[in-house]
Every structure is written in C-alpha cells, then in structure tokens.
C-alpha cells in the first residue's frame, strides 16, 4: 500500500562531458563552462514525515563514513526546506548510496535535490519549480542541475543553466580505483598547473562541437569532443585514475575523462559488448566498475 507520509526517489549522478575554467576571481572562485549530464547510476533516497510540533531531522545511510548530522547535505536540504516553507514535523531520510562518495559525480548534491523534491511532495507542493531551484542554489552549485536533470550547459559558478536537446544515449563505464580527491585540493592543483585563466584552455570551438554532436545523436563525435580541464592537472598525482583512463582507451572507449575534479573516470563505448570487455580488463587490475548510460 502507498504510504502518504513517505516517498522513495532515485537520486541520479552526473558526469561532466565538458569542463573548462574561464576565469579565476579575486576571491579564488573559478568561473566554469561545463556540459553536465545526468546518468543512470543513482542513490535511493527515502523520505518520510510525521506531523508533530517542533522539528527533528534524522538521517540514516548504508555507508558508515558518510556523516548523518548537519554535515550531510541531505540533512541541510531538509532544514532549509522546512525553514522556507515554515513547516514543522519529524523528517526521516534514508540514503542508499551507490554513487561513489567524493568522486566528482555530485553524489551529495543529488541526494539534496531528491530531499527537496520529496518534501515538496509530502508537504503538498508549497513551492513551484522556480522557488525550489532557488533553494537548490542556496545548498550548492551542483544542486540546481541535479534537480533539473537531462543535459545542460552550465556557466557562472555552475548555477546558470541552459538545456541541451541531446538525442544521444551514451553507453558508459564508470571507474573508481580507491583514490581520493578533495575539491579544494583539486582547484589548488588546477591553479598551479595553469598559472592563470586568461583564456579558455580548450578553445571555444570544442564545446559547440560537443553540443551539436549530442543534438545530432552522434556518440562518436560527442566522445571525441569531450574535455576536462582537470585531467592534466590531477592525473600526475592520481596514478590509478590515470591508469583507468589509459585502460578505457586501450580497450575500445571512444573517449574517456575524469568526471568533475575526479578521481572517478568514465569511458564512452560504441556498444555494450566492447564495454563488457573493457570492464573485465579494468576488474583484472583491481578497479571497481559500474555500467551506466546517459539519461
Ligand atoms: P561534486 O561532484 O558535487 O563536487 P562529489 O560527488 O565529489 O561532489 P560527494 O559525494 O557529494 O562529492 O561528497 C563530498 C563530501 O561531502 C564527502 O566528504 C562526504 O562525506 C560529504 N557528504 C555530505 N553529504 C553527503 C551525502 N549525502 N552523500 C555523500 N557524501 C556526503
């Protein structure tokens, strides 16, 4: 039977098919230009509410090392939603995590977006799409995209989005090798590697080529046009991630990149058979692989 006080939603991960830095601000923030893409790999987010006076938020998670208090962005999403809607009650959030944690796939951000959607439904839709997006923006720069999904060109600090009508379903292998990357460290490496960001490192044509290929349904051309400014800055420090990219390309990937600031690496394959064989090669070197496709 349906529970009117509870809802369970998939919270999809993202990859960056393209990621460039266009400027570094005085305050150290980086302006980016990115093509964000929702993928089928997802966490499961269950949210239930019991109407009672006062407010309490409880988070449970299948991974013991993910924080369950206000350090968890899903917790903060619930807090923000209840503040904005002026509602009270007890909220229980259960996170079934499958997206690699701290892997550059917006795992936390997508959980937060799912909590916003779930609470909006459970409290009778107090917010429309625009207000929900404002709340998402306040939680983090990847959260609005996670709320929206699909394919989008993101600029500014990632919060300005313009949809791309992609007709391409990319066949993906997502690879992790046990290394970590913290986002602030990755940006430090980026600043050191590029010195400054007076010009786009990739050149202006490549992004347009990628979006045109996606709209035309041309997976090979899309894969060939993918780009990530972080790749050369991070790979020298993360040899497992570098090896994953090498193995993907040696085993038939049309293209391979880190997602976001890494260290998760993904490959785009021409078909599922080639992907399967590449997966076996990566497994034999101790990598964790996940099959996925773009949504
Ligand atoms: P992004 O791609 O948006 O930079 P990410 O995928 O690299 O994010 P997350 O998986 O969101 O990184 O985790 C980053 C940090 O946030 C981790 O150190 C983790 O402990 C913490 N965290 C907070 N909430 C969550 C959550 N719901 N799921 C996973 N990690 C979380």
mmCIF file of C-alpha atoms and ligand atoms in Angstrom:
data_model
loop_
_atom_site.group_PDB
_atom_site.id
_atom_site.type_symbol
_atom_site.label_atom_id
_atom_site.label_comp_id
_atom_site.label_asym_id
_atom_site.label_seq_id
_atom_site.Cartn_x
_atom_site.Cartn_y
_atom_site.Cartn_z
ATOM 1 C CA UNK A 1 0.000 0.000 0.000
ATOM 2 C CA UNK A 2 1.213 3.553 -0.728
ATOM 3 C CA UNK A 3 2.446 5.470 2.299
ATOM 4 C CA UNK A 4 1.037 9.042 2.123
ATOM 5 C CA UNK A 5 3.725 10.203 4.563
ATOM 6 C CA UNK A 6 6.670 8.693 2.746
ATOM 7 C CA UNK A 7 8.283 8.678 -0.673
ATOM 8 C CA UNK A 8 11.297 6.958 -2.219
ATOM 9 C CA UNK A 9 13.092 8.546 -5.149
ATOM 10 C CA UNK A 10 16.122 7.753 -7.295
ATOM 11 C CA UNK A 11 18.824 10.423 -6.983
ATOM 12 C CA UNK A 12 20.829 10.334 -10.213
ATOM 13 C CA UNK A 13 24.530 11.134 -10.504
ATOM 14 C CA UNK A 14 26.027 13.479 -13.074
ATOM 15 C CA UNK A 15 29.134 13.436 -15.191
ATOM 16 C CA UNK A 16 30.778 16.379 -16.905
ATOM 17 C CA UNK A 17 31.092 15.719 -20.615
ATOM 18 C CA UNK A 18 32.944 19.023 -20.787
ATOM 19 C CA UNK A 19 34.507 21.157 -18.075
ATOM 20 C CA UNK A 20 36.620 24.249 -18.564
ATOM 21 C CA UNK A 21 37.563 27.173 -16.339
ATOM 22 C CA UNK A 22 37.064 30.558 -17.969
ATOM 23 C CA UNK A 23 38.267 32.826 -15.157
ATOM 24 C CA UNK A 24 39.552 32.866 -11.605
ATOM 25 C CA UNK A 25 38.021 35.577 -9.440
ATOM 26 C CA UNK A 26 39.958 37.669 -6.888
ATOM 27 C CA UNK A 27 38.275 35.680 -4.091
ATOM 28 C CA UNK A 28 39.654 32.412 -5.518
ATOM 29 C CA UNK A 29 36.336 31.217 -7.038
ATOM 30 C CA UNK A 30 36.514 29.761 -10.528
ATOM 31 C CA UNK A 31 34.076 30.550 -13.296
ATOM 32 C CA UNK A 32 33.358 27.432 -15.282
ATOM 33 C CA UNK A 33 31.873 26.355 -18.555
ATOM 34 C CA UNK A 34 30.544 22.837 -18.416
ATOM 35 C CA UNK A 35 28.248 20.317 -20.030
ATOM 36 C CA UNK A 36 26.571 18.426 -17.216
ATOM 37 C CA UNK A 37 24.855 15.152 -17.977
ATOM 38 C CA UNK A 38 22.541 13.066 -15.798
ATOM 39 C CA UNK A 39 23.435 9.364 -15.760
ATOM 40 C CA UNK A 40 21.550 6.239 -14.733
ATOM 41 C CA UNK A 41 23.773 5.476 -11.711
ATOM 42 C CA UNK A 42 21.776 6.575 -8.681
ATOM 43 C CA UNK A 43 21.381 6.605 -4.918
ATOM 44 C CA UNK A 44 17.983 5.690 -3.427
ATOM 45 C CA UNK A 45 16.554 8.388 -1.179
ATOM 46 C CA UNK A 46 13.593 7.560 1.059
ATOM 47 C CA UNK A 47 11.961 10.403 2.983
ATOM 48 C CA UNK A 48 9.114 10.193 5.465
ATOM 49 C CA UNK A 49 7.425 12.861 7.527
ATOM 50 C CA UNK A 50 5.347 12.676 10.680
ATOM 51 C CA UNK A 51 3.421 15.808 11.516
ATOM 52 C CA UNK A 52 4.233 16.802 15.071
ATOM 53 C CA UNK A 53 5.107 20.019 16.891
ATOM 54 C CA UNK A 54 8.746 21.048 16.820
ATOM 55 C CA UNK A 55 11.262 19.892 14.290
ATOM 56 C CA UNK A 56 13.611 16.942 14.055
ATOM 57 C CA UNK A 57 15.619 15.508 11.187
ATOM 58 C CA UNK A 58 17.151 12.015 11.188
ATOM 59 C CA UNK A 59 19.495 10.670 8.513
ATOM 60 C CA UNK A 60 20.393 7.014 8.027
ATOM 61 C CA UNK A 61 22.889 5.792 5.453
ATOM 62 C CA UNK A 62 24.233 2.426 4.288
ATOM 63 C CA UNK A 63 27.803 3.826 4.362
ATOM 64 C CA UNK A 64 29.090 4.355 7.907
ATOM 65 C CA UNK A 65 31.614 7.044 6.944
ATOM 66 C CA UNK A 66 29.021 9.423 5.448
ATOM 67 C CA UNK A 67 28.025 11.982 8.130
ATOM 68 C CA UNK A 68 24.431 11.834 9.374
ATOM 69 C CA UNK A 69 24.189 15.271 11.003
ATOM 70 C CA UNK A 70 24.177 18.786 9.532
ATOM 71 C CA UNK A 71 27.419 17.945 7.687
ATOM 72 C CA UNK A 72 25.230 15.829 5.406
ATOM 73 C CA UNK A 73 23.861 17.994 2.597
ATOM 74 C CA UNK A 74 20.615 15.951 2.566
ATOM 75 C CA UNK A 75 20.078 16.975 6.210
ATOM 76 C CA UNK A 76 20.720 20.625 5.311
ATOM 77 C CA UNK A 77 18.264 20.365 2.417
ATOM 78 C CA UNK A 78 15.529 19.251 4.827
ATOM 79 C CA UNK A 79 16.411 22.042 7.249
ATOM 80 C CA UNK A 80 16.335 24.670 4.514
ATOM 81 C CA UNK A 81 13.069 23.371 3.077
ATOM 82 C CA UNK A 82 11.326 23.440 6.478
ATOM 83 C CA UNK A 83 12.622 26.957 7.203
ATOM 84 C CA UNK A 84 11.467 28.247 3.835
ATOM 85 C CA UNK A 85 8.065 26.535 3.976
ATOM 86 C CA UNK A 86 7.535 27.381 7.668
ATOM 87 C CA UNK A 87 6.539 23.790 8.496
ATOM 88 C CA UNK A 88 7.357 21.551 11.435
ATOM 89 C CA UNK A 89 7.420 17.804 11.969
ATOM 90 C CA UNK A 90 9.824 14.928 12.101
ATOM 91 C CA UNK A 91 11.678 14.077 8.878
ATOM 92 C CA UNK A 92 13.443 10.737 8.358
ATOM 93 C CA UNK A 93 15.839 10.393 5.456
ATOM 94 C CA UNK A 94 17.343 7.068 4.417
ATOM 95 C CA UNK A 95 20.202 7.194 1.911
ATOM 96 C CA UNK A 96 21.065 4.093 -0.071
ATOM 97 C CA UNK A 97 24.334 5.250 -1.569
ATOM 98 C CA UNK A 98 25.674 3.712 -4.776
ATOM 99 C CA UNK A 99 27.271 6.820 -6.282
ATOM 100 C CA UNK A 100 30.992 6.970 -5.381
ATOM 101 C CA UNK A 101 31.447 9.378 -2.436
ATOM 102 C CA UNK A 102 33.673 12.404 -3.129
ATOM 103 C CA UNK A 103 34.086 11.161 -6.676
ATOM 104 C CA UNK A 104 33.126 14.205 -8.740
ATOM 105 C CA UNK A 105 29.664 12.803 -9.555
ATOM 106 C CA UNK A 106 27.603 15.169 -7.351
ATOM 107 C CA UNK A 107 26.545 12.355 -5.013
ATOM 108 C CA UNK A 108 25.707 14.621 -2.093
ATOM 109 C CA UNK A 109 24.126 17.302 -4.291
ATOM 110 C CA UNK A 110 21.761 14.837 -5.935
ATOM 111 C CA UNK A 111 20.645 13.468 -2.546
ATOM 112 C CA UNK A 112 19.888 17.051 -1.505
ATOM 113 C CA UNK A 113 17.873 17.666 -4.691
ATOM 114 C CA UNK A 114 15.899 14.449 -4.060
ATOM 115 C CA UNK A 115 15.112 15.548 -0.494
ATOM 116 C CA UNK A 116 13.802 18.904 -1.780
ATOM 117 C CA UNK A 117 11.551 17.135 -4.295
ATOM 118 C CA UNK A 118 10.349 14.594 -1.746
ATOM 119 C CA UNK A 119 9.497 17.177 0.900
ATOM 120 C CA UNK A 120 7.770 19.410 -1.613
ATOM 121 C CA UNK A 121 5.539 16.464 -2.499
ATOM 122 C CA UNK A 122 4.945 15.377 1.125
ATOM 123 C CA UNK A 123 4.036 18.896 2.256
ATOM 124 C CA UNK A 124 1.540 19.410 -0.584
ATOM 125 C CA UNK A 125 3.661 21.343 -3.114
ATOM 126 C CA UNK A 126 4.185 24.681 -1.337
ATOM 127 C CA UNK A 127 6.866 25.594 -3.914
ATOM 128 C CA UNK A 128 6.886 25.800 -7.680
ATOM 129 C CA UNK A 129 9.879 24.859 -9.817
ATOM 130 C CA UNK A 130 11.472 28.346 -9.649
ATOM 131 C CA UNK A 131 11.439 28.611 -5.844
ATOM 132 C CA UNK A 132 12.682 25.031 -5.472
ATOM 133 C CA UNK A 133 15.592 25.916 -7.790
ATOM 134 C CA UNK A 134 16.408 28.940 -5.572
ATOM 135 C CA UNK A 135 16.583 26.637 -2.554
ATOM 136 C CA UNK A 136 18.776 24.252 -4.549
ATOM 137 C CA UNK A 137 21.153 27.135 -5.439
ATOM 138 C CA UNK A 138 21.490 28.023 -1.769
ATOM 139 C CA UNK A 139 22.611 24.460 -0.989
ATOM 140 C CA UNK A 140 25.405 24.183 -3.566
ATOM 141 C CA UNK A 141 26.312 24.902 -7.160
ATOM 142 C CA UNK A 142 25.585 21.350 -8.446
ATOM 143 C CA UNK A 143 22.195 21.016 -6.727
ATOM 144 C CA UNK A 144 20.129 23.011 -9.295
ATOM 145 C CA UNK A 145 21.382 20.769 -12.095
ATOM 146 C CA UNK A 146 20.591 17.656 -10.066
ATOM 147 C CA UNK A 147 17.057 18.955 -9.619
ATOM 148 C CA UNK A 148 16.714 19.602 -13.336
ATOM 149 C CA UNK A 149 18.494 16.616 -14.869
ATOM 150 C CA UNK A 150 18.983 15.931 -18.583
ATOM 151 C CA UNK A 151 21.850 17.643 -20.366
ATOM 152 C CA UNK A 152 22.743 21.283 -19.744
ATOM 153 C CA UNK A 153 25.467 23.814 -20.433
ATOM 154 C CA UNK A 154 26.327 25.324 -17.055
ATOM 155 C CA UNK A 155 28.205 28.602 -16.678
ATOM 156 C CA UNK A 156 28.951 31.147 -13.950
ATOM 157 C CA UNK A 157 29.904 29.094 -10.899
ATOM 158 C CA UNK A 158 27.779 26.265 -12.307
ATOM 159 C CA UNK A 159 24.409 27.765 -11.428
ATOM 160 C CA UNK A 160 23.468 29.287 -14.806
ATOM 161 C CA UNK A 161 21.926 26.521 -16.892
ATOM 162 C CA UNK A 162 20.816 26.227 -20.451
ATOM 163 C CA UNK A 163 19.260 22.965 -21.595
ATOM 164 C CA UNK A 164 20.674 20.927 -24.492
ATOM 165 C CA UNK A 165 18.274 18.780 -26.513
ATOM 166 C CA UNK A 166 20.510 15.749 -26.597
ATOM 167 C CA UNK A 167 19.385 12.834 -28.765
ATOM 168 C CA UNK A 168 22.350 10.690 -27.748
ATOM 169 C CA UNK A 169 22.264 7.872 -25.227
ATOM 170 C CA UNK A 170 25.880 7.246 -24.329
ATOM 171 C CA UNK A 171 26.990 3.797 -23.188
ATOM 172 C CA UNK A 172 29.232 4.379 -20.156
ATOM 173 C CA UNK A 173 31.633 2.596 -17.866
ATOM 174 C CA UNK A 174 32.285 4.417 -14.596
ATOM 175 C CA UNK A 175 35.535 3.512 -12.858
ATOM 176 C CA UNK A 176 36.960 4.094 -9.383
ATOM 177 C CA UNK A 177 40.340 2.971 -8.158
ATOM 178 C CA UNK A 178 40.355 3.699 -4.436
ATOM 179 C CA UNK A 179 41.987 7.147 -4.631
ATOM 180 C CA UNK A 180 40.526 10.341 -3.146
ATOM 181 C CA UNK A 181 40.335 13.920 -4.345
ATOM 182 C CA UNK A 182 39.051 16.799 -2.272
ATOM 183 C CA UNK A 183 37.560 19.554 -4.404
ATOM 184 C CA UNK A 184 39.576 22.429 -2.801
ATOM 185 C CA UNK A 185 42.828 20.499 -3.357
ATOM 186 C CA UNK A 186 41.845 19.845 -6.997
ATOM 187 C CA UNK A 187 41.347 23.577 -7.603
ATOM 188 C CA UNK A 188 44.705 24.286 -5.950
ATOM 189 C CA UNK A 189 46.348 21.835 -8.384
ATOM 190 C CA UNK A 190 44.480 23.491 -11.239
ATOM 191 C CA UNK A 191 45.749 26.970 -10.286
ATOM 192 C CA UNK A 192 49.289 25.633 -10.028
ATOM 193 C CA UNK A 193 49.111 23.837 -13.372
ATOM 194 C CA UNK A 194 47.574 26.625 -15.443
ATOM 195 C CA UNK A 195 49.029 29.652 -13.577
ATOM 196 C CA UNK A 196 46.102 31.807 -14.705
ATOM 197 C CA UNK A 197 42.922 31.537 -16.736
ATOM 198 C CA UNK A 198 43.178 34.417 -19.183
ATOM 199 C CA UNK A 199 41.871 32.235 -21.983
ATOM 200 C CA UNK A 200 39.832 29.051 -22.139
ATOM 201 C CA UNK A 201 42.264 26.173 -22.164
ATOM 202 C CA UNK A 202 40.197 24.130 -24.638
ATOM 203 C CA UNK A 203 39.417 26.832 -27.204
ATOM 204 C CA UNK A 204 35.877 27.991 -27.981
ATOM 205 C CA UNK A 205 35.002 25.564 -30.786
ATOM 206 C CA UNK A 206 35.066 22.332 -28.864
ATOM 207 C CA UNK A 207 32.028 22.983 -26.638
ATOM 208 C CA UNK A 208 29.857 23.823 -29.641
ATOM 209 C CA UNK A 209 31.083 20.713 -31.448
ATOM 210 C CA UNK A 210 30.085 18.605 -28.449
ATOM 211 C CA UNK A 211 26.591 20.050 -28.070
ATOM 212 C CA UNK A 212 25.996 19.813 -31.842
ATOM 213 C CA UNK A 213 27.046 16.140 -31.797
ATOM 214 C CA UNK A 214 24.746 15.414 -28.835
ATOM 215 C CA UNK A 215 21.808 17.067 -30.606
ATOM 216 C CA UNK A 216 22.578 15.131 -33.787
ATOM 217 C CA UNK A 217 22.746 11.801 -31.917
ATOM 218 C CA UNK A 218 26.394 11.289 -32.914
ATOM 219 C CA UNK A 219 28.019 9.452 -29.968
ATOM 220 C CA UNK A 220 31.444 9.066 -31.624
ATOM 221 C CA UNK A 221 31.774 12.757 -32.409
ATOM 222 C CA UNK A 222 30.455 13.699 -28.965
ATOM 223 C CA UNK A 223 33.026 11.441 -27.276
ATOM 224 C CA UNK A 224 35.797 12.916 -29.412
ATOM 225 C CA UNK A 225 34.797 16.452 -28.340
ATOM 226 C CA UNK A 226 34.696 15.774 -24.596
ATOM 227 C CA UNK A 227 37.093 17.775 -22.444
ATOM 228 C CA UNK A 228 38.052 18.211 -18.796
ATOM 229 C CA UNK A 229 40.458 20.962 -17.726
ATOM 230 C CA UNK A 230 41.298 18.957 -14.577
ATOM 231 C CA UNK A 231 42.710 15.912 -16.393
ATOM 232 C CA UNK A 232 46.330 17.076 -16.900
ATOM 233 C CA UNK A 233 46.436 18.813 -13.501
ATOM 234 C CA UNK A 234 45.229 15.831 -11.437
ATOM 235 C CA UNK A 235 46.414 12.683 -13.258
ATOM 236 C CA UNK A 236 50.117 13.153 -12.310
ATOM 237 C CA UNK A 237 49.021 12.983 -8.634
ATOM 238 C CA UNK A 238 46.494 10.146 -9.000
ATOM 239 C CA UNK A 239 48.178 7.291 -10.901
ATOM 240 C CA UNK A 240 45.229 4.871 -10.509
ATOM 241 C CA UNK A 241 42.850 7.349 -12.136
ATOM 242 C CA UNK A 242 45.394 7.934 -14.922
ATOM 243 C CA UNK A 243 45.717 4.164 -15.440
ATOM 244 C CA UNK A 244 41.926 3.805 -15.565
ATOM 245 C CA UNK A 245 41.744 6.329 -18.394
ATOM 246 C CA UNK A 246 44.557 4.564 -20.244
ATOM 247 C CA UNK A 247 42.847 1.155 -19.911
ATOM 248 C CA UNK A 248 39.492 2.537 -21.058
ATOM 249 C CA UNK A 249 41.078 3.976 -24.208
ATOM 250 C CA UNK A 250 43.176 0.856 -24.871
ATOM 251 C CA UNK A 251 40.025 -1.273 -24.613
ATOM 252 C CA UNK A 252 37.859 0.466 -27.159
ATOM 253 C CA UNK A 253 36.433 3.567 -25.449
ATOM 254 C CA UNK A 254 35.556 6.337 -27.909
ATOM 255 C CA UNK A 255 36.649 8.815 -25.232
ATOM 256 C CA UNK A 256 37.468 8.838 -21.513
ATOM 257 C CA UNK A 257 37.685 11.605 -18.906
ATOM 258 C CA UNK A 258 37.591 12.320 -15.221
ATOM 259 C CA UNK A 259 34.205 13.465 -14.011
ATOM 260 C CA UNK A 260 34.388 16.923 -12.417
ATOM 261 C CA UNK A 261 37.501 17.207 -10.269
ATOM 262 C CA UNK A 262 37.766 13.413 -10.118
ATOM 263 C CA UNK A 263 39.016 10.925 -9.264
ATOM 264 C CA UNK A 264 36.143 8.947 -10.872
ATOM 265 C CA UNK A 265 36.873 8.282 -14.543
ATOM 266 C CA UNK A 266 34.299 7.369 -17.185
ATOM 267 C CA UNK A 267 34.586 5.934 -20.663
ATOM 268 C CA UNK A 268 32.114 6.203 -23.558
ATOM 269 C CA UNK A 269 31.733 2.994 -25.579
ATOM 270 C CA UNK A 270 30.375 2.248 -29.053
ATOM 271 C CA UNK A 271 28.384 -0.771 -27.758
ATOM 272 C CA UNK A 272 27.730 -2.884 -24.669
ATOM 273 C CA UNK A 273 29.966 -5.781 -25.835
ATOM 274 C CA UNK A 274 33.060 -3.562 -26.063
ATOM 275 C CA UNK A 275 32.115 -2.038 -22.715
ATOM 276 C CA UNK A 276 31.865 -5.503 -21.137
ATOM 277 C CA UNK A 277 35.341 -6.500 -22.340
ATOM 278 C CA UNK A 278 36.838 -3.217 -21.136
ATOM 279 C CA UNK A 279 35.139 -3.741 -17.764
ATOM 280 C CA UNK A 280 36.806 -7.160 -17.468
ATOM 281 C CA UNK A 281 40.237 -5.643 -18.220
ATOM 282 C CA UNK A 282 39.726 -2.976 -15.524
ATOM 283 C CA UNK A 283 38.432 -5.507 -12.992
ATOM 284 C CA UNK A 284 41.515 -7.653 -13.516
ATOM 285 C CA UNK A 285 43.628 -4.672 -12.384
ATOM 286 C CA UNK A 286 41.539 -4.213 -9.239
ATOM 287 C CA UNK A 287 39.321 -1.309 -10.339
ATOM 288 C CA UNK A 288 35.654 -1.026 -9.409
ATOM 289 C CA UNK A 289 33.456 -0.609 -12.491
ATOM 290 C CA UNK A 290 29.823 0.391 -12.865
ATOM 291 C CA UNK A 291 27.869 0.219 -16.121
ATOM 292 C CA UNK A 292 25.587 3.163 -16.822
ATOM 293 C CA UNK A 293 24.053 5.217 -19.596
ATOM 294 C CA UNK A 294 23.119 8.854 -20.026
ATOM 295 C CA UNK A 295 19.554 9.908 -19.228
HETATM 296 P P1 LIG B 1 30.651 17.177 -6.504
HETATM 297 O O1 LIG B 1 30.753 16.349 -7.748
HETATM 298 O O2 LIG B 1 29.334 17.912 -6.384
HETATM 299 O O3 LIG B 1 31.863 18.021 -6.235
HETATM 300 P P2 LIG B 1 31.295 14.790 -5.065
HETATM 301 O O4 LIG B 1 30.491 13.753 -5.770
HETATM 302 O O5 LIG B 1 32.736 14.902 -5.460
HETATM 303 O O6 LIG B 1 30.580 16.169 -5.241
HETATM 304 P P3 LIG B 1 30.136 13.982 -2.587
HETATM 305 O O7 LIG B 1 29.919 12.525 -2.824
HETATM 306 O O8 LIG B 1 28.967 14.873 -2.619
HETATM 307 O O9 LIG B 1 31.284 14.545 -3.515
HETATM 308 O O10 LIG B 1 30.880 14.076 -1.163
HETATM 309 C C1 LIG B 1 31.703 15.165 -0.795
HETATM 310 C C2 LIG B 1 31.826 15.187 0.734
HETATM 311 O O11 LIG B 1 30.555 15.519 1.287
HETATM 312 C C3 LIG B 1 32.228 13.872 1.340
HETATM 313 O O12 LIG B 1 33.382 14.090 2.087
HETATM 314 C C4 LIG B 1 31.068 13.428 2.221
HETATM 315 O O13 LIG B 1 31.489 12.970 3.469
HETATM 316 C C5 LIG B 1 30.214 14.670 2.387
HETATM 317 N N1 LIG B 1 28.748 14.411 2.254
HETATM 318 C C6 LIG B 1 27.791 15.162 2.809
HETATM 319 N N2 LIG B 1 26.576 14.712 2.488
HETATM 320 C C7 LIG B 1 26.737 13.639 1.686
HETATM 321 C C8 LIG B 1 25.853 12.766 1.014
HETATM 322 N N3 LIG B 1 24.514 12.890 1.111
HETATM 323 N N4 LIG B 1 26.374 11.815 0.250
HETATM 324 C C9 LIG B 1 27.728 11.690 0.133
HETATM 325 N N5 LIG B 1 28.608 12.481 0.758
HETATM 326 C C10 LIG B 1 28.136 13.454 1.529
#
